[in-house]
mmCIF file of C-alpha atoms and ligand atoms in Angstrom:
data_model
loop_
_atom_site.group_PDB
_atom_site.id
_atom_site.type_symbol
_atom_site.label_atom_id
_atom_site.label_comp_id
_atom_site.label_asym_id
_atom_site.label_seq_id
_atom_site.Cartn_x
_atom_site.Cartn_y
_atom_site.Cartn_z
ATOM 1 C CA MET S 1 30.191 6.192 -10.189
ATOM 2 C CA THR S 2 28.166 3.902 -7.847
ATOM 3 C CA ARG S 3 26.381 5.789 -5.161
ATOM 4 C CA ILE S 4 25.732 3.731 -1.806
ATOM 5 C CA ALA S 5 23.965 4.960 1.409
ATOM 6 C CA ILE S 6 25.304 3.556 4.621
ATOM 7 C CA LEU S 7 22.811 3.802 7.482
ATOM 8 C CA GLY S 8 24.735 3.801 10.818
ATOM 9 C CA ALA S 9 28.468 5.108 11.450
ATOM 10 C CA GLY S 10 29.371 2.596 14.245
ATOM 11 C CA LEU S 11 32.166 0.212 13.428
ATOM 12 C CA ALA S 12 30.157 -1.807 10.928
ATOM 13 C CA GLY S 13 29.159 1.141 8.898
ATOM 14 C CA LEU S 14 32.578 2.694 8.983
ATOM 15 C CA ALA S 15 34.294 -0.449 7.933
ATOM 16 C CA CYS S 16 31.679 -0.868 5.103
ATOM 17 C CA ALA S 17 32.054 2.720 3.953
ATOM 18 C CA ARG S 18 35.841 2.657 3.930
ATOM 19 C CA GLU S 19 35.940 -0.603 2.062
ATOM 20 C CA LEU S 20 33.545 0.683 -0.634
ATOM 21 C CA ALA S 21 35.110 4.177 -0.917
ATOM 22 C CA ALA S 22 38.490 2.406 -1.298
ATOM 23 C CA ARG S 23 37.055 0.706 -4.379
ATOM 24 C CA GLY S 24 35.830 3.971 -5.989
ATOM 25 C CA ALA S 25 32.188 4.192 -4.746
ATOM 26 C CA SER S 26 30.597 7.320 -3.741
ATOM 27 C CA VAL S 27 29.431 6.671 -0.262
ATOM 28 C CA THR S 28 27.281 8.734 2.230
ATOM 29 C CA VAL S 29 26.752 7.730 5.729
ATOM 30 C CA PHE S 30 24.070 8.983 7.968
ATOM 31 C CA ASP S 31 23.834 8.493 11.842
ATOM 32 C CA LYS S 32 21.592 9.904 14.430
ATOM 33 C CA GLY S 33 24.436 10.339 16.894
ATOM 34 C CA ARG S 34 26.430 13.703 17.191
ATOM 35 C CA ALA S 35 29.674 11.931 15.951
ATOM 36 C CA ALA S 36 30.518 8.652 14.433
ATOM 37 C CA GLY S 37 31.279 5.846 16.793
ATOM 38 C CA GLY S 38 28.004 4.126 18.050
ATOM 39 C CA ARG S 39 28.833 1.879 20.863
ATOM 40 C CA LEU S 40 32.579 2.880 20.713
ATOM 41 C CA ALA S 41 31.859 5.819 22.851
ATOM 42 C CA THR S 42 33.473 8.348 25.264
ATOM 43 C CA ARG S 43 31.522 10.678 27.697
ATOM 44 C CA ARG S 44 33.190 13.797 29.080
ATOM 45 C CA ALA S 45 32.238 16.182 32.002
ATOM 46 C CA GLU S 46 33.543 19.068 33.975
ATOM 47 C CA VAL S 47 33.447 18.687 37.649
ATOM 48 C CA GLY S 48 34.866 21.464 39.871
ATOM 49 C CA GLY S 49 37.117 22.690 37.106
ATOM 50 C CA ARG S 50 38.474 19.142 36.508
ATOM 51 C CA ARG S 51 37.930 17.431 33.187
ATOM 52 C CA LEU S 52 36.698 13.890 33.550
ATOM 53 C CA GLN S 53 35.865 11.270 30.902
ATOM 54 C CA TRP S 54 34.692 7.561 30.683
ATOM 55 C CA ASP S 55 34.411 5.006 27.944
ATOM 56 C CA HIS S 56 30.870 4.265 28.545
ATOM 57 C CA GLY S 57 30.417 1.591 25.625
ATOM 58 C CA ALA S 58 33.049 -0.770 24.602
ATOM 59 C CA GLN S 59 35.789 -1.102 27.296
ATOM 60 C CA TYR S 60 38.571 -2.566 25.183
ATOM 61 C CA LEU S 61 39.128 -4.102 21.915
ATOM 62 C CA THR S 62 40.557 -7.536 20.973
ATOM 63 C CA ALA S 63 41.816 -8.424 17.332
ATOM 64 C CA ARG S 64 41.726 -12.202 16.199
ATOM 65 C CA GLY S 65 42.172 -11.317 12.596
ATOM 66 C CA PRO S 66 44.972 -9.387 10.874
ATOM 67 C CA GLY S 67 42.617 -6.911 9.340
ATOM 68 C CA PHE S 68 41.260 -5.650 12.449
ATOM 69 C CA ALA S 69 44.684 -5.566 14.181
ATOM 70 C CA ALA S 70 45.907 -3.405 11.277
ATOM 71 C CA LEU S 71 43.104 -1.196 11.639
ATOM 72 C CA LEU S 72 43.531 -0.718 15.382
ATOM 73 C CA ALA S 73 47.220 0.277 14.693
ATOM 74 C CA GLU S 74 46.153 2.674 11.954
ATOM 75 C CA ALA S 75 43.757 4.345 14.287
ATOM 76 C CA GLY S 76 46.197 4.896 16.948
ATOM 77 C CA ALA S 77 44.870 2.192 19.486
ATOM 78 C CA GLN S 78 47.254 1.394 22.416
ATOM 79 C CA SER S 79 47.402 -1.717 24.823
ATOM 80 C CA TRP S 80 45.911 -1.473 28.025
ATOM 81 C CA GLY S 81 45.941 -4.096 30.981
ATOM 82 C CA GLU S 82 46.092 -7.723 29.918
ATOM 83 C CA ALA S 83 47.811 -8.649 26.738
ATOM 84 C CA GLY S 84 45.971 -8.144 23.549
ATOM 85 C CA ARG S 85 43.543 -5.489 25.053
ATOM 86 C CA PHE S 86 43.453 -2.306 23.116
ATOM 87 C CA VAL S 87 41.842 1.038 23.512
ATOM 88 C CA GLY S 88 41.374 4.391 21.448
ATOM 89 C CA VAL S 89 43.470 7.230 22.832
ATOM 90 C CA PRO S 90 42.550 9.716 24.350
ATOM 91 C CA GLY S 91 39.247 7.987 24.602
ATOM 92 C CA MET S 92 37.681 5.241 22.809
ATOM 93 C CA SER S 93 35.635 7.653 20.552
ATOM 94 C CA ALA S 94 39.133 8.573 18.905
ATOM 95 C CA LEU S 95 38.936 5.277 17.063
ATOM 96 C CA PRO S 96 35.652 5.828 15.082
ATOM 97 C CA ARG S 97 36.728 9.549 14.539
ATOM 98 C CA ALA S 98 39.945 8.375 12.844
ATOM 99 C CA LEU S 99 38.056 5.893 10.824
ATOM 100 C CA ALA S 100 35.420 8.456 9.691
ATOM 101 C CA ALA S 101 38.058 10.849 8.276
ATOM 102 C CA GLY S 102 37.493 11.715 4.642
ATOM 103 C CA LEU S 103 34.138 10.108 4.535
ATOM 104 C CA ASP S 104 31.087 12.089 3.606
ATOM 105 C CA LEU S 105 29.223 11.600 7.106
ATOM 106 C CA ARG S 106 25.964 13.274 7.868
ATOM 107 C CA VAL S 107 25.628 13.172 11.753
ATOM 108 C CA ALA S 108 22.472 14.037 13.937
ATOM 109 C CA ARG S 109 20.335 12.772 11.229
ATOM 110 C CA HIS S 110 17.751 9.963 12.282
ATOM 111 C CA VAL S 111 16.882 7.943 9.186
ATOM 112 C CA THR S 112 13.004 7.329 9.361
ATOM 113 C CA ALA S 113 12.452 5.395 6.018
ATOM 114 C CA LEU S 114 13.851 4.077 2.694
ATOM 115 C CA ALA S 115 11.905 5.181 -0.376
ATOM 116 C CA GLY S 116 12.215 4.408 -4.223
ATOM 117 C CA GLY S 117 13.650 1.064 -5.135
ATOM 118 C CA PRO S 118 16.546 -0.973 -6.225
ATOM 119 C CA GLY S 119 19.041 1.133 -8.141
ATOM 120 C CA ALA S 120 17.191 4.421 -7.108
ATOM 121 C CA TRP S 121 16.844 4.304 -3.336
ATOM 122 C CA THR S 122 16.253 7.631 -1.416
ATOM 123 C CA VAL S 123 17.022 7.908 2.349
ATOM 124 C CA GLN S 124 14.544 9.977 4.438
ATOM 125 C CA HIS S 125 15.678 11.480 7.610
ATOM 126 C CA LEU S 126 15.017 14.050 10.346
ATOM 127 C CA ASP S 127 16.988 16.067 12.805
ATOM 128 C CA ALA S 128 17.828 13.738 15.400
ATOM 129 C CA ALA S 129 17.167 16.379 18.171
ATOM 130 C CA ARG S 130 13.555 16.399 17.114
ATOM 131 C CA VAL S 131 13.216 12.466 17.617
ATOM 132 C CA ARG S 132 12.306 11.332 21.172
ATOM 133 C CA PRO S 133 13.127 7.563 21.997
ATOM 134 C CA GLY S 134 9.933 5.649 22.335
ATOM 135 C CA ALA S 135 7.799 8.454 21.173
ATOM 136 C CA ALA S 136 5.905 9.015 17.678
ATOM 137 C CA LEU S 137 8.071 10.493 14.991
ATOM 138 C CA PRO S 138 7.379 14.304 14.718
ATOM 139 C CA ASP S 139 4.745 15.212 12.256
ATOM 140 C CA GLU S 140 7.128 16.983 9.702
ATOM 141 C CA ALA S 141 8.381 16.344 6.214
ATOM 142 C CA PRO S 142 11.503 14.496 6.282
ATOM 143 C CA ALA S 143 14.714 15.798 4.330
ATOM 144 C CA GLU S 144 15.458 13.221 1.469
ATOM 145 C CA ASP S 145 18.839 12.229 -0.101
ATOM 146 C CA GLY S 146 19.350 10.176 -3.094
ATOM 147 C CA PRO S 147 19.037 8.385 -5.614
ATOM 148 C CA PHE S 148 21.443 5.622 -4.260
ATOM 149 C CA ASP S 149 22.272 2.449 -6.207
ATOM 150 C CA ALA S 150 22.412 0.477 -2.922
ATOM 151 C CA VAL S 151 21.860 0.819 0.814
ATOM 152 C CA ALA S 152 23.759 -0.862 3.627
ATOM 153 C CA ILE S 153 21.848 -0.626 7.135
ATOM 154 C CA THR S 154 24.154 -1.200 9.914
ATOM 155 C CA LEU S 155 21.947 -0.346 12.897
ATOM 156 C CA PRO S 156 21.014 -2.738 15.663
ATOM 157 C CA PRO S 157 18.424 -5.285 14.585
ATOM 158 C CA ALA S 158 15.281 -3.500 16.561
ATOM 159 C CA GLN S 159 16.403 -0.205 14.851
ATOM 160 C CA ALA S 160 16.684 -1.700 11.381
ATOM 161 C CA ALA S 161 13.513 -3.581 11.604
ATOM 162 C CA PRO S 162 11.088 -0.492 10.732
ATOM 163 C CA LEU S 163 13.340 0.400 7.860
ATOM 164 C CA VAL S 164 13.201 -2.851 6.089
ATOM 165 C CA ALA S 165 9.485 -3.484 6.799
ATOM 166 C CA ARG S 166 8.316 -2.088 3.532
ATOM 167 C CA PRO S 167 11.157 -2.856 1.066
ATOM 168 C CA ALA S 168 12.191 -6.152 2.536
ATOM 169 C CA PRO S 169 9.455 -7.755 4.811
ATOM 170 C CA GLY S 170 11.090 -11.205 4.572
ATOM 171 C CA LEU S 171 14.231 -9.875 6.375
ATOM 172 C CA ARG S 172 12.068 -8.927 9.661
ATOM 173 C CA ALA S 173 11.743 -12.537 10.695
ATOM 174 C CA ARG S 174 15.504 -13.216 10.168
ATOM 175 C CA ILE S 175 16.407 -10.212 12.264
ATOM 176 C CA ALA S 176 13.789 -11.143 14.963
ATOM 177 C CA GLU S 177 15.990 -14.247 15.783
ATOM 178 C CA VAL S 178 18.763 -12.033 17.051
ATOM 179 C CA GLY S 179 18.997 -11.389 20.757
ATOM 180 C CA ILE S 180 21.057 -8.476 22.306
ATOM 181 C CA ALA S 181 21.265 -7.829 26.154
ATOM 182 C CA PRO S 182 20.701 -4.299 27.508
ATOM 183 C CA CYS S 183 23.452 -2.867 29.776
ATOM 184 C CA TRP S 184 23.061 -0.042 32.545
ATOM 185 C CA THR S 185 26.486 1.695 32.690
ATOM 186 C CA VAL S 186 27.419 3.785 35.518
ATOM 187 C CA LEU S 187 30.081 6.473 35.143
ATOM 188 C CA ALA S 188 31.547 7.513 38.599
ATOM 189 C CA GLY S 189 33.985 10.037 39.488
ATOM 190 C CA PHE S 190 35.892 10.444 42.968
ATOM 191 C CA ASP S 191 38.260 12.751 44.598
ATOM 192 C CA THR S 192 40.077 9.917 46.100
ATOM 193 C CA ARG S 193 40.580 6.472 44.808
ATOM 194 C CA PRO S 194 38.114 3.750 46.044
ATOM 195 C CA ASP S 195 39.766 0.667 47.437
ATOM 196 C CA TRP S 196 38.649 -1.284 44.273
ATOM 197 C CA PRO S 197 40.849 -3.240 41.986
ATOM 198 C CA GLU S 198 41.970 -1.659 38.626
ATOM 199 C CA THR S 199 39.464 -4.070 36.896
ATOM 200 C CA LEU S 200 37.035 -6.584 38.091
ATOM 201 C CA ARG S 201 34.654 -8.981 36.301
ATOM 202 C CA PRO S 202 32.596 -10.998 38.782
ATOM 203 C CA GLY S 203 30.919 -14.141 37.581
ATOM 204 C CA SER S 204 27.501 -13.209 39.232
ATOM 205 C CA GLY S 205 25.655 -10.599 41.015
ATOM 206 C CA PRO S 206 24.329 -7.210 39.847
ATOM 207 C CA PHE S 207 27.442 -5.894 38.342
ATOM 208 C CA ALA S 208 29.293 -7.579 35.489
ATOM 209 C CA TRP S 209 32.471 -5.244 35.153
ATOM 210 C CA LEU S 210 34.194 -2.515 36.919
ATOM 211 C CA ALA S 211 37.226 -0.626 35.520
ATOM 212 C CA ARG S 212 39.309 2.333 36.567
ATOM 213 C CA ASP S 213 38.848 4.263 33.134
ATOM 214 C CA SER S 214 41.420 6.921 34.043
ATOM 215 C CA GLY S 215 44.111 4.246 34.303
ATOM 216 C CA LYS S 216 43.760 3.543 30.636
ATOM 217 C CA PRO S 217 46.626 5.081 28.380
ATOM 218 C CA GLY S 218 46.465 8.822 27.437
ATOM 219 C CA ARG S 219 43.911 9.534 30.221
ATOM 220 C CA ASP S 220 44.591 12.087 32.991
ATOM 221 C CA GLY S 221 45.732 9.467 35.642
ATOM 222 C CA SER S 222 45.331 11.919 38.397
ATOM 223 C CA THR S 223 41.582 11.800 38.144
ATOM 224 C CA GLU S 224 39.430 8.745 39.476
ATOM 225 C CA CYS S 225 36.869 8.079 36.768
ATOM 226 C CA TRP S 226 35.298 4.471 37.198
ATOM 227 C CA VAL S 227 32.928 2.435 34.885
ATOM 228 C CA ILE S 228 30.574 0.010 36.394
ATOM 229 C CA GLN S 229 28.443 -2.165 34.042
ATOM 230 C CA ALA S 230 25.411 -3.928 35.403
ATOM 231 C CA SER S 231 24.902 -7.438 34.353
ATOM 232 C CA PRO S 232 22.452 -8.451 31.568
ATOM 233 C CA GLY S 233 19.938 -9.860 34.150
ATOM 234 C CA TRP S 234 20.201 -6.884 36.562
ATOM 235 C CA SER S 235 19.964 -4.313 33.464
ATOM 236 C CA ARG S 236 16.756 -6.377 32.174
ATOM 237 C CA ALA S 237 15.137 -6.187 35.534
ATOM 238 C CA HIS S 238 15.659 -2.379 36.065
ATOM 239 C CA LEU S 239 15.445 -1.508 32.250
ATOM 240 C CA GLU S 240 12.820 1.109 32.777
ATOM 241 C CA ALA S 241 14.036 2.344 36.067
ATOM 242 C CA GLU S 242 14.843 5.981 36.554
ATOM 243 C CA ALA S 243 18.474 6.711 35.498
ATOM 244 C CA ALA S 244 19.149 8.609 38.929
ATOM 245 C CA ALA S 245 18.374 5.336 40.815
ATOM 246 C CA ILE S 246 20.898 3.172 38.919
ATOM 247 C CA GLY S 247 24.334 4.675 40.287
ATOM 248 C CA PRO S 248 23.413 4.443 43.832
ATOM 249 C CA ALA S 249 21.930 0.944 43.451
ATOM 250 C CA LEU S 250 25.187 -0.481 41.807
ATOM 251 C CA LEU S 251 27.467 1.351 44.215
ATOM 252 C CA ALA S 252 25.764 -0.263 47.012
ATOM 253 C CA ALA S 253 26.745 -3.633 45.537
ATOM 254 C CA LEU S 254 30.435 -2.689 45.753
ATOM 255 C CA PRO S 255 32.814 -2.464 48.676
ATOM 256 C CA PRO S 256 32.368 0.923 50.300
ATOM 257 C CA ALA S 257 33.801 3.947 48.242
ATOM 258 C CA PRO S 258 34.316 7.720 49.036
ATOM 259 C CA ALA S 259 31.256 9.821 48.171
ATOM 260 C CA PRO S 260 31.308 10.315 44.343
ATOM 261 C CA ILE S 261 31.774 13.830 42.965
ATOM 262 C CA HIS S 262 30.091 12.591 39.664
ATOM 263 C CA LEU S 263 27.476 9.726 39.358
ATOM 264 C CA GLN S 264 25.659 9.152 35.978
ATOM 265 C CA ALA S 265 23.965 6.224 34.311
ATOM 266 C CA HIS S 266 23.722 5.508 30.731
ATOM 267 C CA ARG S 267 21.193 2.872 29.512
ATOM 268 C CA TRP S 268 22.265 0.860 26.433
ATOM 269 C CA ARG S 269 19.181 -0.903 25.283
ATOM 270 C CA TYR S 270 21.380 -2.829 22.769
ATOM 271 C CA SER S 271 24.574 -3.829 24.230
ATOM 272 C CA LEU S 272 26.142 -7.224 23.807
ATOM 273 C CA VAL S 273 25.067 -9.692 21.450
ATOM 274 C CA GLU S 274 23.704 -13.051 23.019
ATOM 275 C CA GLN S 275 22.106 -14.761 20.169
ATOM 276 C CA PRO S 276 23.727 -13.829 16.736
ATOM 277 C CA LEU S 277 22.405 -14.312 13.350
ATOM 278 C CA GLY S 278 25.131 -16.706 12.354
ATOM 279 C CA GLU S 279 25.922 -15.076 8.970
ATOM 280 C CA SER S 280 28.500 -12.509 8.297
ATOM 281 C CA CYS S 281 25.664 -10.083 6.881
ATOM 282 C CA LEU S 282 22.420 -10.093 4.868
ATOM 283 C CA TRP S 283 22.499 -9.054 1.194
ATOM 284 C CA LEU S 284 19.490 -9.031 -1.137
ATOM 285 C CA PRO S 285 20.951 -8.632 -4.578
ATOM 286 C CA GLU S 286 17.758 -7.922 -6.189
ATOM 287 C CA ALA S 287 16.840 -5.046 -3.889
ATOM 288 C CA ARG S 288 20.483 -4.060 -3.513
ATOM 289 C CA LEU S 289 19.740 -3.673 0.060
ATOM 290 C CA GLY S 290 21.891 -5.326 2.855
ATOM 291 C CA LEU S 291 22.211 -5.436 6.722
ATOM 292 C CA ALA S 292 25.423 -5.735 8.831
ATOM 293 C CA GLY S 293 26.468 -5.234 12.350
ATOM 294 C CA ASP S 294 28.047 -7.084 15.265
ATOM 295 C CA TRP S 295 24.733 -8.954 15.749
ATOM 296 C CA CYS S 296 25.282 -11.002 12.620
ATOM 297 C CA LEU S 297 28.402 -12.599 14.215
ATOM 298 C CA ALA S 298 29.166 -12.031 17.800
ATOM 299 C CA GLY S 299 29.185 -9.414 20.537
ATOM 300 C CA ARG S 300 32.484 -8.003 19.922
ATOM 301 C CA ALA S 301 33.659 -4.868 18.129
ATOM 302 C CA GLU S 302 35.821 -7.000 15.607
ATOM 303 C CA ALA S 303 32.529 -8.822 14.610
ATOM 304 C CA ALA S 304 31.111 -5.561 13.689
ATOM 305 C CA PHE S 305 34.068 -4.716 11.583
ATOM 306 C CA ASP S 306 34.180 -8.123 9.923
ATOM 307 C CA SER S 307 30.307 -7.917 9.198
ATOM 308 C CA GLY S 308 30.763 -4.418 7.671
ATOM 309 C CA ARG S 309 33.528 -5.602 5.347
ATOM 310 C CA ALA S 310 31.469 -8.717 4.488
ATOM 311 C CA LEU S 311 28.619 -6.411 3.385
ATOM 312 C CA ALA S 312 30.883 -4.245 1.230
ATOM 313 C CA ALA S 313 32.278 -7.302 -0.509
ATOM 314 C CA ALA S 314 28.638 -8.469 -1.112
ATOM 315 C CA ILE S 315 27.665 -4.980 -2.689
ATOM 316 C CA LEU S 316 30.689 -4.988 -4.706
ATOM 317 C CA GLY S 317 29.823 -8.461 -5.986
HETATM 318 C C1 LIG P 401 28.281 -1.431 27.392
HETATM 319 C C2 LIG P 401 29.025 -2.068 26.231
HETATM 320 C C3 LIG P 401 30.124 -2.609 26.464
HETATM 321 C C4 LIG P 401 30.975 -3.313 25.375
HETATM 322 N N1 LIG P 401 32.181 -3.712 25.827
HETATM 323 C C5 LIG P 401 32.865 -4.342 24.642
HETATM 324 C C6 LIG P 401 34.239 -4.642 24.945
HETATM 325 O O1 LIG P 401 34.747 -4.548 25.863
HETATM 326 N N2 LIG P 401 34.755 -5.192 23.851
HETATM 327 C C7 LIG P 401 34.262 -5.310 22.516
HETATM 328 O O2 LIG P 401 34.784 -5.833 21.448
HETATM 329 N N3 LIG P 401 33.053 -4.901 22.226
HETATM 330 C C8 LIG P 401 32.375 -4.407 23.220
HETATM 331 N N4 LIG P 401 31.044 -3.939 23.163
HETATM 332 C C9 LIG P 401 30.384 -4.133 21.849
HETATM 333 C C10 LIG P 401 30.893 -3.295 20.685
HETATM 334 O O3 LIG P 401 30.741 -1.950 21.287
HETATM 335 C C11 LIG P 401 30.084 -3.469 19.519
HETATM 336 O O4 LIG P 401 30.011 -4.910 19.076
HETATM 337 C C12 LIG P 401 30.354 -2.591 18.414
HETATM 338 O O5 LIG P 401 30.538 -1.312 18.697
HETATM 339 C C13 LIG P 401 28.972 -2.496 17.381
HETATM 340 O O6 LIG P 401 29.124 -1.840 16.400
HETATM 341 P P1 LIG P 401 28.110 -1.656 15.199
HETATM 342 O O7 LIG P 401 28.520 -0.774 14.169
HETATM 343 O O8 LIG P 401 27.623 -3.051 14.782
HETATM 344 O O9 LIG P 401 26.955 -1.190 16.021
HETATM 345 P P2 LIG P 401 26.647 0.446 16.616
HETATM 346 O O10 LIG P 401 28.068 0.829 17.315
HETATM 347 O O11 LIG P 401 25.548 0.311 17.697
HETATM 348 O O12 LIG P 401 26.338 1.374 15.418
HETATM 349 C C14 LIG P 401 24.903 1.541 14.991
HETATM 350 C C15 LIG P 401 24.877 3.183 14.711
HETATM 351 O O13 LIG P 401 23.545 3.346 14.078
HETATM 352 C C16 LIG P 401 23.038 4.458 14.513
HETATM 353 N N5 LIG P 401 21.577 4.554 14.446
HETATM 354 C C17 LIG P 401 20.661 3.770 15.033
HETATM 355 N N6 LIG P 401 19.502 4.050 14.487
HETATM 356 C C18 LIG P 401 19.626 4.875 13.636
HETATM 357 C C19 LIG P 401 18.756 5.714 12.876
HETATM 358 N N7 LIG P 401 17.325 5.431 12.720
HETATM 359 N N8 LIG P 401 19.156 6.528 12.047
HETATM 360 C C20 LIG P 401 20.452 6.878 11.951
HETATM 361 N N9 LIG P 401 21.463 6.186 12.727
HETATM 362 C C21 LIG P 401 20.922 5.299 13.606
HETATM 363 C C22 LIG P 401 23.496 4.648 15.997
HETATM 364 O O14 LIG P 401 23.686 6.007 16.427
HETATM 365 C C23 LIG P 401 24.823 3.936 15.953
HETATM 366 O O15 LIG P 401 26.017 4.924 15.675
HETATM 367 C C24 LIG P 401 30.250 -3.290 24.286
HETATM 368 C C25 LIG P 401 29.131 -2.646 23.828
HETATM 369 C C26 LIG P 401 28.412 -2.065 24.965
HETATM 370 C C27 LIG P 401 27.170 -1.141 24.858
#
C-alpha cells in the first residue's frame, strides 16, 4: 500500500488526505496544532460561569463548486446571514473535526525537516509545545516517522519554505512569489449587546470586519460574543505590538460599547491570500513531493479544498 505523509491538517491537508485515503493509500497527517483545522478555528473561554466562544479564523464559507458544497453539507455546515454563507456548528472547528474523522492524525507535532528521499521520505517532528514562534528550535533529537512514498506539504508558504529548502531548493523561489496578509483578530465578550450591526464590513479604516459570533446558528444566543478583524494595513503596521494593546485600540475605532467582560487578541501572521501562486498545486514527480494550500489559488477556504484535492490527484497520477 502506498504510504503518504501529509504535513498540515488545515482544509487543504484534510482534503488531500481524504481523497488519497478514499483511493486506498495509507495516509498519516501531521499538524502542530492541538486539533485539525488550521485557520478554521474556534476559541472558547469561561467568564463568570458562562461559556463564551468565537470563530477567530474564517468567518463563513462559500461554495462555488459542487464538491465543496457537498463537503459542507456532509460536515453539517449551516447557513448564516446572507444567502450562500455557511458556518460549522456548534463552531467553525466542528467542520475540520468531522473531516478528520477516521484519518491517522498526529496533532501537537511540529514538523522540522524531511529526510531520506523520493520513495523513502521520513518526517522529523518535535513536541509542538517545545517550539516557540520566532525562536531557534530546541536542541533535541526529533522523532521520525516513515518511510513514505510521497509527501504533501500543505502549510502556509513561509512555514513550508524551510522544509523544501534541502529536498527541492527550486521551489523556494516559486513560493516566495506568494503574498499573504496578516490579521489581528479581537475576540470580545459583553454582558449587554453593543449598539452595533450584526455584521459590518467597512471599506476603509482600522478594522475590516465585525460580526456577532453568538448570532451564528448553534451558538448560545444569550451571550454577546463579537469578532473584530483589523484591516491588512493596520495589522501590518501593528504586527509586533503587544496583544494586550490591540483590543482597546480596535474598540476605540468603533461606536462606544459597554465595558467588555472578555477581550483577547489573536495575531494571524498568515491570514488572507493577497497574491496567489496561480496554479492549483505544485508537484515534483521525480521527488514525489508536492505543495498545496489556499495560497496556490485564492484567499478562500474553498481554494484550500480545491488545492488539496488537486495535489491528491497529482500524487495519484
Ligand atoms: C482571520 C481570518 C479570516 C478568514 N475569513 C475567511 C472567510 O470568511 N471565508 C473564507 O472562505 N476563508 C477565510 N479565511 C481563509 C481560510 O481560513 C483559509 O483559506 C483556509 O482555512 C486555509 O486552509 P489551508 O489548509 O490552506 O491552511 P491552514 O488552515 O493554515 O492549515 C495549515 C496547517 O499547517 C499547520 N502547520 C504549519 N506549520 C507546521 C509545521 N511546521 N508542522 C506541522 N504543522 C504545521 C498549521 O497548524 C495549520 O493547521 C480566513 C482566514 C483568517 C486567518
